[in-house]
Coordinates of C-alpha atoms and ligand atoms in Angstrom, one line a residue:
X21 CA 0.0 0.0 0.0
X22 CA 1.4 3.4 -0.9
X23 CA 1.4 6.1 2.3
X24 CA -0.7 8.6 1.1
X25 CA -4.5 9.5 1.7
X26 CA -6.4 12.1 0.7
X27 CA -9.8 13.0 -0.8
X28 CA -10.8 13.0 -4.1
X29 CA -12.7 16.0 -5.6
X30 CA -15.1 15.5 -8.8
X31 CA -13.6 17.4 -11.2
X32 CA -16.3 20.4 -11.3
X33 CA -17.2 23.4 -13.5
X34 CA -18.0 21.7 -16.7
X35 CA -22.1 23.0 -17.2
X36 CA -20.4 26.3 -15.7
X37 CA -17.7 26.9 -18.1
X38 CA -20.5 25.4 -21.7
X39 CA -22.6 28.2 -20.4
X40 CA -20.7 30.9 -20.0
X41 CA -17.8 30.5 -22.4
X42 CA -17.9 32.9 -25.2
X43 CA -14.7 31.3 -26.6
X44 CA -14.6 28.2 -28.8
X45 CA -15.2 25.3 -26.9
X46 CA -11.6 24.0 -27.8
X47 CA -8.4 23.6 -25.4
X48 CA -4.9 23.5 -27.5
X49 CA -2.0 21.0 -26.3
X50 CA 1.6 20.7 -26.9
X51 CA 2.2 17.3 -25.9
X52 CA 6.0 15.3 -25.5
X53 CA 3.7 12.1 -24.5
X54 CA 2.9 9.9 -27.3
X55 CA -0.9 10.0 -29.3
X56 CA -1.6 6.4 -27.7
X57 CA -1.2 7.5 -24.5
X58 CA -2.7 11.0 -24.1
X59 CA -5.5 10.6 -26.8
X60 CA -8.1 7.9 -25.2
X61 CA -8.2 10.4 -22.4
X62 CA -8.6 13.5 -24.6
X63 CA -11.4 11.6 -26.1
X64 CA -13.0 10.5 -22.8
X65 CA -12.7 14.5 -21.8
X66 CA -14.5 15.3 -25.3
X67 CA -17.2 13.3 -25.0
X68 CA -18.2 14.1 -21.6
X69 CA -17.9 18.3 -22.3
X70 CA -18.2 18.9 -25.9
X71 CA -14.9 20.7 -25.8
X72 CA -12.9 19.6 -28.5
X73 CA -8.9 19.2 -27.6
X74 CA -6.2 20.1 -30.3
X75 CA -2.7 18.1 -30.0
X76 CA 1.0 19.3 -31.5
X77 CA 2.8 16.0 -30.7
X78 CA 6.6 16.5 -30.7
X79 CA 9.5 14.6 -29.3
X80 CA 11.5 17.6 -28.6
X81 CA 11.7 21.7 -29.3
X82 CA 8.2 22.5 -27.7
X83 CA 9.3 24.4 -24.7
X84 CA 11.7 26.4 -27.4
X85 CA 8.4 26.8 -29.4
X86 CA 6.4 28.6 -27.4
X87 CA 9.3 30.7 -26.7
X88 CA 9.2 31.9 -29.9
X89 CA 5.8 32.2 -29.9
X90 CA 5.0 33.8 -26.9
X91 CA 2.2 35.8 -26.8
X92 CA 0.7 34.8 -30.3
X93 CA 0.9 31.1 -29.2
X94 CA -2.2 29.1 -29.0
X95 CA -1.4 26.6 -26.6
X96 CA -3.0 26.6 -23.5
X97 CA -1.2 23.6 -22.3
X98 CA 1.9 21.9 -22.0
X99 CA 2.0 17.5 -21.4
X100 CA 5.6 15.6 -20.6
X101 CA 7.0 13.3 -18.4
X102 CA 9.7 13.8 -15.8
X103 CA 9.6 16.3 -13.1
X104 CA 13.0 18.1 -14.7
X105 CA 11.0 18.5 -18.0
X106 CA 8.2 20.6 -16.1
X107 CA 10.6 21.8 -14.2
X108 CA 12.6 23.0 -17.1
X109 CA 9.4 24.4 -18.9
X110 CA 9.0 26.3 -15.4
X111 CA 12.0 28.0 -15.4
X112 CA 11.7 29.1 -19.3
X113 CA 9.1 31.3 -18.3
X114 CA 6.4 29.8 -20.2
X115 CA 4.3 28.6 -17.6
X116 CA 1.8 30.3 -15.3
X117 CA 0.6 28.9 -12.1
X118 CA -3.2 27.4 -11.8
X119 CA -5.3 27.3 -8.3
X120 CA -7.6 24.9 -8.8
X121 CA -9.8 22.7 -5.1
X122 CA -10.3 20.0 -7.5
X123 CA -6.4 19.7 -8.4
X124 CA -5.4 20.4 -4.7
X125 CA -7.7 18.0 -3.5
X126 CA -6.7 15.4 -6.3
X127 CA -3.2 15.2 -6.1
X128 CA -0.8 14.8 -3.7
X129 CA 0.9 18.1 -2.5
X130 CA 4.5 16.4 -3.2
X131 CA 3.4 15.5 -6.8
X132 CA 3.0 19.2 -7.7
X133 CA 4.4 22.4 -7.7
X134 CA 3.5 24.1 -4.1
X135 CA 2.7 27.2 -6.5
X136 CA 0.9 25.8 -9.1
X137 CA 2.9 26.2 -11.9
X138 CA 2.9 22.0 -12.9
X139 CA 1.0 19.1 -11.6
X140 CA 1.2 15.4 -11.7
X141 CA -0.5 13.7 -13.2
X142 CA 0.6 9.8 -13.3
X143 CA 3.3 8.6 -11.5
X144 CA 5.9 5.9 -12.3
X145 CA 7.8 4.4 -9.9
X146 CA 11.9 3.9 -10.2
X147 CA 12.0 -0.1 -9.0
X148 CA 14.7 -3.1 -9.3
X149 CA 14.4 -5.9 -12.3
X150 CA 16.1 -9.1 -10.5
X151 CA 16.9 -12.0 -12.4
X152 CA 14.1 -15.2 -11.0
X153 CA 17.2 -17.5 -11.5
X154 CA 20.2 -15.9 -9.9
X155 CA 18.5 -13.5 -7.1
X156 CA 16.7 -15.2 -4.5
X157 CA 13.8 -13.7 -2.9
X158 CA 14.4 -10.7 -0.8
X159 CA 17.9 -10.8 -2.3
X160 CA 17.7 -7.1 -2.3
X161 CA 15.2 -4.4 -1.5
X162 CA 16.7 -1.0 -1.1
X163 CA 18.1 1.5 -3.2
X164 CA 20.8 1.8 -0.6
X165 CA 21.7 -2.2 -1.3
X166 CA 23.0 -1.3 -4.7
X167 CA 26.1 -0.5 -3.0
X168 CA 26.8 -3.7 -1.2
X169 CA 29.7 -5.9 -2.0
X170 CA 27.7 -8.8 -3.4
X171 CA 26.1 -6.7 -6.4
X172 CA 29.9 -6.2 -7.4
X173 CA 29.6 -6.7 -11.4
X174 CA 25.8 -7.5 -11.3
X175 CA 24.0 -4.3 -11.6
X176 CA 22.8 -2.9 -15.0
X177 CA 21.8 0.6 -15.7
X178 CA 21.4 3.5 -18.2
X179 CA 23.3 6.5 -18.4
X180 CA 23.4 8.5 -15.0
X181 CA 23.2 11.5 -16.8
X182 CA 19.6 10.5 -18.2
X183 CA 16.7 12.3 -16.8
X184 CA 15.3 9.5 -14.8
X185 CA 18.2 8.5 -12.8
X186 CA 19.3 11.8 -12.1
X187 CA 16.0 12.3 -9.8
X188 CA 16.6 9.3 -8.2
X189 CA 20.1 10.2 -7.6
X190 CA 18.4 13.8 -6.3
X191 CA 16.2 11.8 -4.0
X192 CA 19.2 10.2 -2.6
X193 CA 20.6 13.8 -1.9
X194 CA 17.5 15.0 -0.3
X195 CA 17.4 11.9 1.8
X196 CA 21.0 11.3 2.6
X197 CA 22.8 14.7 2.4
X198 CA 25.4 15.4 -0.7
X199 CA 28.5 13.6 0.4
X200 CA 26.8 10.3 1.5
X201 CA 25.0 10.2 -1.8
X202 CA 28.0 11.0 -3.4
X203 CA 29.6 7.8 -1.9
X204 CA 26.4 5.9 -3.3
X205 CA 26.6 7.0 -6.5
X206 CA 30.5 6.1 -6.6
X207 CA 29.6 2.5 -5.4
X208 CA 26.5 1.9 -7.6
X209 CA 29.3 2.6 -10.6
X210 CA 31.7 0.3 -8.8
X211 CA 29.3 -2.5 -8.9
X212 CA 28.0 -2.0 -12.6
X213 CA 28.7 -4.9 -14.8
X214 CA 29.2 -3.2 -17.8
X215 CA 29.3 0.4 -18.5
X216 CA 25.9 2.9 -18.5
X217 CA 24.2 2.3 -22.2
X218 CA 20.8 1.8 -23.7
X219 CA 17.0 2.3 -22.2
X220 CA 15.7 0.9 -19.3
X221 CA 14.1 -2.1 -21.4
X222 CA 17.9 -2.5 -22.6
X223 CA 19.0 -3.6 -19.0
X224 CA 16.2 -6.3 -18.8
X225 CA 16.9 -7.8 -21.9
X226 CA 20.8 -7.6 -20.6
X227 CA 19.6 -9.6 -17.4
X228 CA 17.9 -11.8 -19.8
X229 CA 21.2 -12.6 -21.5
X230 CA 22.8 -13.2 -18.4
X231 CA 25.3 -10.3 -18.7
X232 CA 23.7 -9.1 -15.2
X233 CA 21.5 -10.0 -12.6
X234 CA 20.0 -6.7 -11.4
X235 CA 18.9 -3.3 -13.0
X236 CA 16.6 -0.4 -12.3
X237 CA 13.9 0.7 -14.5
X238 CA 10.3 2.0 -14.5
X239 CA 7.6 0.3 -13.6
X240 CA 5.4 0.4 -16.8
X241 CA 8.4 -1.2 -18.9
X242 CA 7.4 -4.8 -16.9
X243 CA 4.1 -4.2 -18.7
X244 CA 5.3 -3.0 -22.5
X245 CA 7.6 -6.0 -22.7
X246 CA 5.1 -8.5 -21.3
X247 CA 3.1 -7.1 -23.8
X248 CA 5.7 -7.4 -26.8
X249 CA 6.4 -10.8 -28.4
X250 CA 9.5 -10.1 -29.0
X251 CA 10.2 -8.7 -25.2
X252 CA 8.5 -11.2 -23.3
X253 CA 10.9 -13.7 -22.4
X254 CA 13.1 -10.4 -21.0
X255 CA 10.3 -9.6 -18.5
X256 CA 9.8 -13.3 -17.7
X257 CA 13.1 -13.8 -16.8
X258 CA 12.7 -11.0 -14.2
X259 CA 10.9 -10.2 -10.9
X260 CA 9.8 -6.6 -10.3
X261 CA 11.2 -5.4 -6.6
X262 CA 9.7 -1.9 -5.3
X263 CA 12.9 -0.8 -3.8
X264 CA 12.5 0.7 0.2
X265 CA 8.9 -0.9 1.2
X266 CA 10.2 -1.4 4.4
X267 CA 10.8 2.8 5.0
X268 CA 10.3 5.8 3.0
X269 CA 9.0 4.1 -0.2
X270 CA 9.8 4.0 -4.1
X271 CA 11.1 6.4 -5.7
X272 CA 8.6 7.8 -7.9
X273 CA 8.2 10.6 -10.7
X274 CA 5.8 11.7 -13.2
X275 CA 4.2 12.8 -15.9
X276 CA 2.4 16.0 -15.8
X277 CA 1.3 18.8 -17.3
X278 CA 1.6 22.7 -16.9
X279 CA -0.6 25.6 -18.2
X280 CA 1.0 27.8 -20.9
X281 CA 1.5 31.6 -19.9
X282 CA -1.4 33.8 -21.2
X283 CA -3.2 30.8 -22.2
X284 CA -6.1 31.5 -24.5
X285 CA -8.8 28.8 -23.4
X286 CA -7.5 29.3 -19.6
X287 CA -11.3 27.5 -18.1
X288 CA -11.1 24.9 -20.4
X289 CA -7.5 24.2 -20.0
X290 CA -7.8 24.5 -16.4
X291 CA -11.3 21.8 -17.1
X292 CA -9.1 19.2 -19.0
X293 CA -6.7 19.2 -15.8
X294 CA -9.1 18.5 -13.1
X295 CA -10.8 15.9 -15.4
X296 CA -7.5 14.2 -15.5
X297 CA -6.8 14.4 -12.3
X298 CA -10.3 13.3 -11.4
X299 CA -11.1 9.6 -10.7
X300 CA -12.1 8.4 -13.5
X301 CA -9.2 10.2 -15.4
X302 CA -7.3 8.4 -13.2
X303 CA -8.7 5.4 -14.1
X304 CA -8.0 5.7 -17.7
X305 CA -4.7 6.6 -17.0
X306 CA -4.2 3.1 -15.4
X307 CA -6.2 1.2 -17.4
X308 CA -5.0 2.5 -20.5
X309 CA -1.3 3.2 -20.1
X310 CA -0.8 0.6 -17.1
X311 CA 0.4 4.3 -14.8
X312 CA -0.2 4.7 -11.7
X313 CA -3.0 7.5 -10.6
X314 CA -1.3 10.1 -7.8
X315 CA -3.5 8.8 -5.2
X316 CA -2.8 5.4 -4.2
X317 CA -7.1 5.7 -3.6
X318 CA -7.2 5.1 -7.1
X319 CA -6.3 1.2 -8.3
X320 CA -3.4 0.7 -10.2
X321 CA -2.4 -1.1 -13.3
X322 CA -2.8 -4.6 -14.0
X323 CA 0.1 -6.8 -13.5
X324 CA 1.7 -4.7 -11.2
X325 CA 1.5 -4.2 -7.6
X326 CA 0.4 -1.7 -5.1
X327 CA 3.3 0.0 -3.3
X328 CA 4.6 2.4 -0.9
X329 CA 5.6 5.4 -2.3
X330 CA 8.2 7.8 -1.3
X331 CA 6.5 11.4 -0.3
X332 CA 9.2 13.6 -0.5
X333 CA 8.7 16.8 -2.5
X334 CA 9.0 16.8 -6.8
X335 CA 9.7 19.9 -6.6
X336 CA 12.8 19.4 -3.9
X337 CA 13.9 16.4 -6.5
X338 CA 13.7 19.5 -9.2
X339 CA 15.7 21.9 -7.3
X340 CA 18.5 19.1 -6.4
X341 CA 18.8 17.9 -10.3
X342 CA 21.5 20.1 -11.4
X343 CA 23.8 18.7 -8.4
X344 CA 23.0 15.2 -9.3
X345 CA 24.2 15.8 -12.9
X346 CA 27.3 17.1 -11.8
X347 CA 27.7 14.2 -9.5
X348 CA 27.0 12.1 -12.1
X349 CA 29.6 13.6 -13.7
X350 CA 32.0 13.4 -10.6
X351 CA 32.0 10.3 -9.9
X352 CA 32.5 9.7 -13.9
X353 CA 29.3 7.3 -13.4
X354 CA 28.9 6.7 -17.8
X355 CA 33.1 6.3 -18.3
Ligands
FE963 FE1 10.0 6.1 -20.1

């Protein structure tokens, strides 16, 4: 069970904003997520309001966009993954905060910005693949473990420079202090078994091939490769391990989304949010994607258990990144 509780409001203000909006009854999105996994939810938004929701998908470029665009842009909001992307879009200015009950009373106050300027909206959690073969049960269950002397040449992971492990390595500063993370981050390298390369799926199928035993990865991965014929056998070959169940929790980060500054369907924009955020938003978002909803009131994917996550602060995780790049760097974690 994760460690949080708190109420959930109905997302409200739909019959307000049909009636009274003299704009078109449209909201515009730039979204970094992929069509499969934000549409069914647009689409579930749609049908329930009428208010039709326009999509620029792009992998990279849109926080530079609406730069460029700046007051002529039509956005009204902005979709990504990864606390340091909102975080980024945040301190580019193009953002402006939202107060919203329905979104306070939704989501977790550690999964969004205590001024409003981003919320989350899924969250993922950072866990261990172990191999079923060559890791007994309860072989290892903390993020602190990584370090130990038995994991010497066993552990497989991406690049520490790469967005997801630098939060985590964040989250080891806030929780440890900047030397003793430091250390950790000096003996998680010592113990790799091969150096930092490829995507999180690319250290299961490593496990798979025997080149290492234990690697960290996202949660919804387990589910894409179960999913994939030609990934299966990886994710068979591994048990999912949500690292520190026994104290503060999982690591966890998410995706999320921000409202654009001077937003030109602001009500509708701010609409689309609280539906998201709203339980059965939440339930699509789990259903659909196989993420997790912010509030562990909400049931989580199939496959995939519930879990104790950590509470501490996104936005703490946001304001430690740029040290944990440097460490990264330090401690020369991808040589
Ligand atoms: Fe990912």
């Amino acid at each position: 069970m994760r460690n949080r509780t708190l109420g959930i409001a109905a997302a409200t203000g739909f019959a307000v904003l049909a009636a009274a909006s003299a704009q078109a009854a449209e909201v515009n999105v730039y979204s970094y997520r992929q069509p499969f996994l934000v549409e069914p939810l647009f689409k579930a938004f749609t049908d329930k309001t009428g208010i039709a929701v326009n999509v620029v998908f792009a992998k990279k470029g849109l926080v530079e966009r609406l730069k460029s665009e700046g007051a002529a842009s039509p956005a009204d909001l902005i979709f990504t993954v990864d606390i340091g992307r909102l975080h980024d879009a945040m301190k580019a200015g193009v953002v402006e905060p939202v107060k919203s009950d329905a979104l306070a009373a939704n989501i977790p106050a550690s999964l969004r910005d205590p001024d409003g300027n981003w919320y989350g909206l899924t969250t993922r959690a950072r866990l261990f693949f172990v191999s079923k073969d060559r890791v007994p049960g309860g072989g290892i269950g903390t993020y602190e473990q990584l370090t130990d002397p038995e994991w010497k040449g066993r552990i497989c992971t991406r690049s520490g420079k790469h967005v997801y492990m630098v939060a985590l390595t964040a989250s080891m500063i806030a929780h440890h202090g900047k030397e003793k993370a430091e250390a950790w981050l000096a003996g998680l390298k010592v113990n790799l078994a091969r150096r930092p390369q490829g995507n999180d799926r690319a250290q299961v199928k490593a496990i798979h091939a025997g080149e290492c035993d234990v690697s960290i990865g996202n949660h919804y991965y387990y589910r894409k490769m179960l999913d994939d014929p030609k990934q299966r056998a990886w994710a068979d070959s591994v048990r999912v391990v949500f690292p520190n169940q026994d104290g503060r929790g999982a690591h966890v980060n998410i995706s999320g989304a921000a409202l654009v500054k001077g937003a030109p369907n602001r009500a509708n924009a701010i609409a689309l949010l609280e539906f998201l955020s709203s339980r059965e938003g939440q339930g699509l978002y789990a259903r659909v994607n196989g993420e997790y909803p912010v509030s562990p009131e909400i049931a989580g994917p199939e496959k995939l258990a519930a879990f104790k996550a950590d509470t501490l602060s996104l936005a703490r995780v946001a304001e430690l990144r740029a040290e944990a790049g440097r460490m990264a760097d330090r401690v020369d974690y991808d040589g």
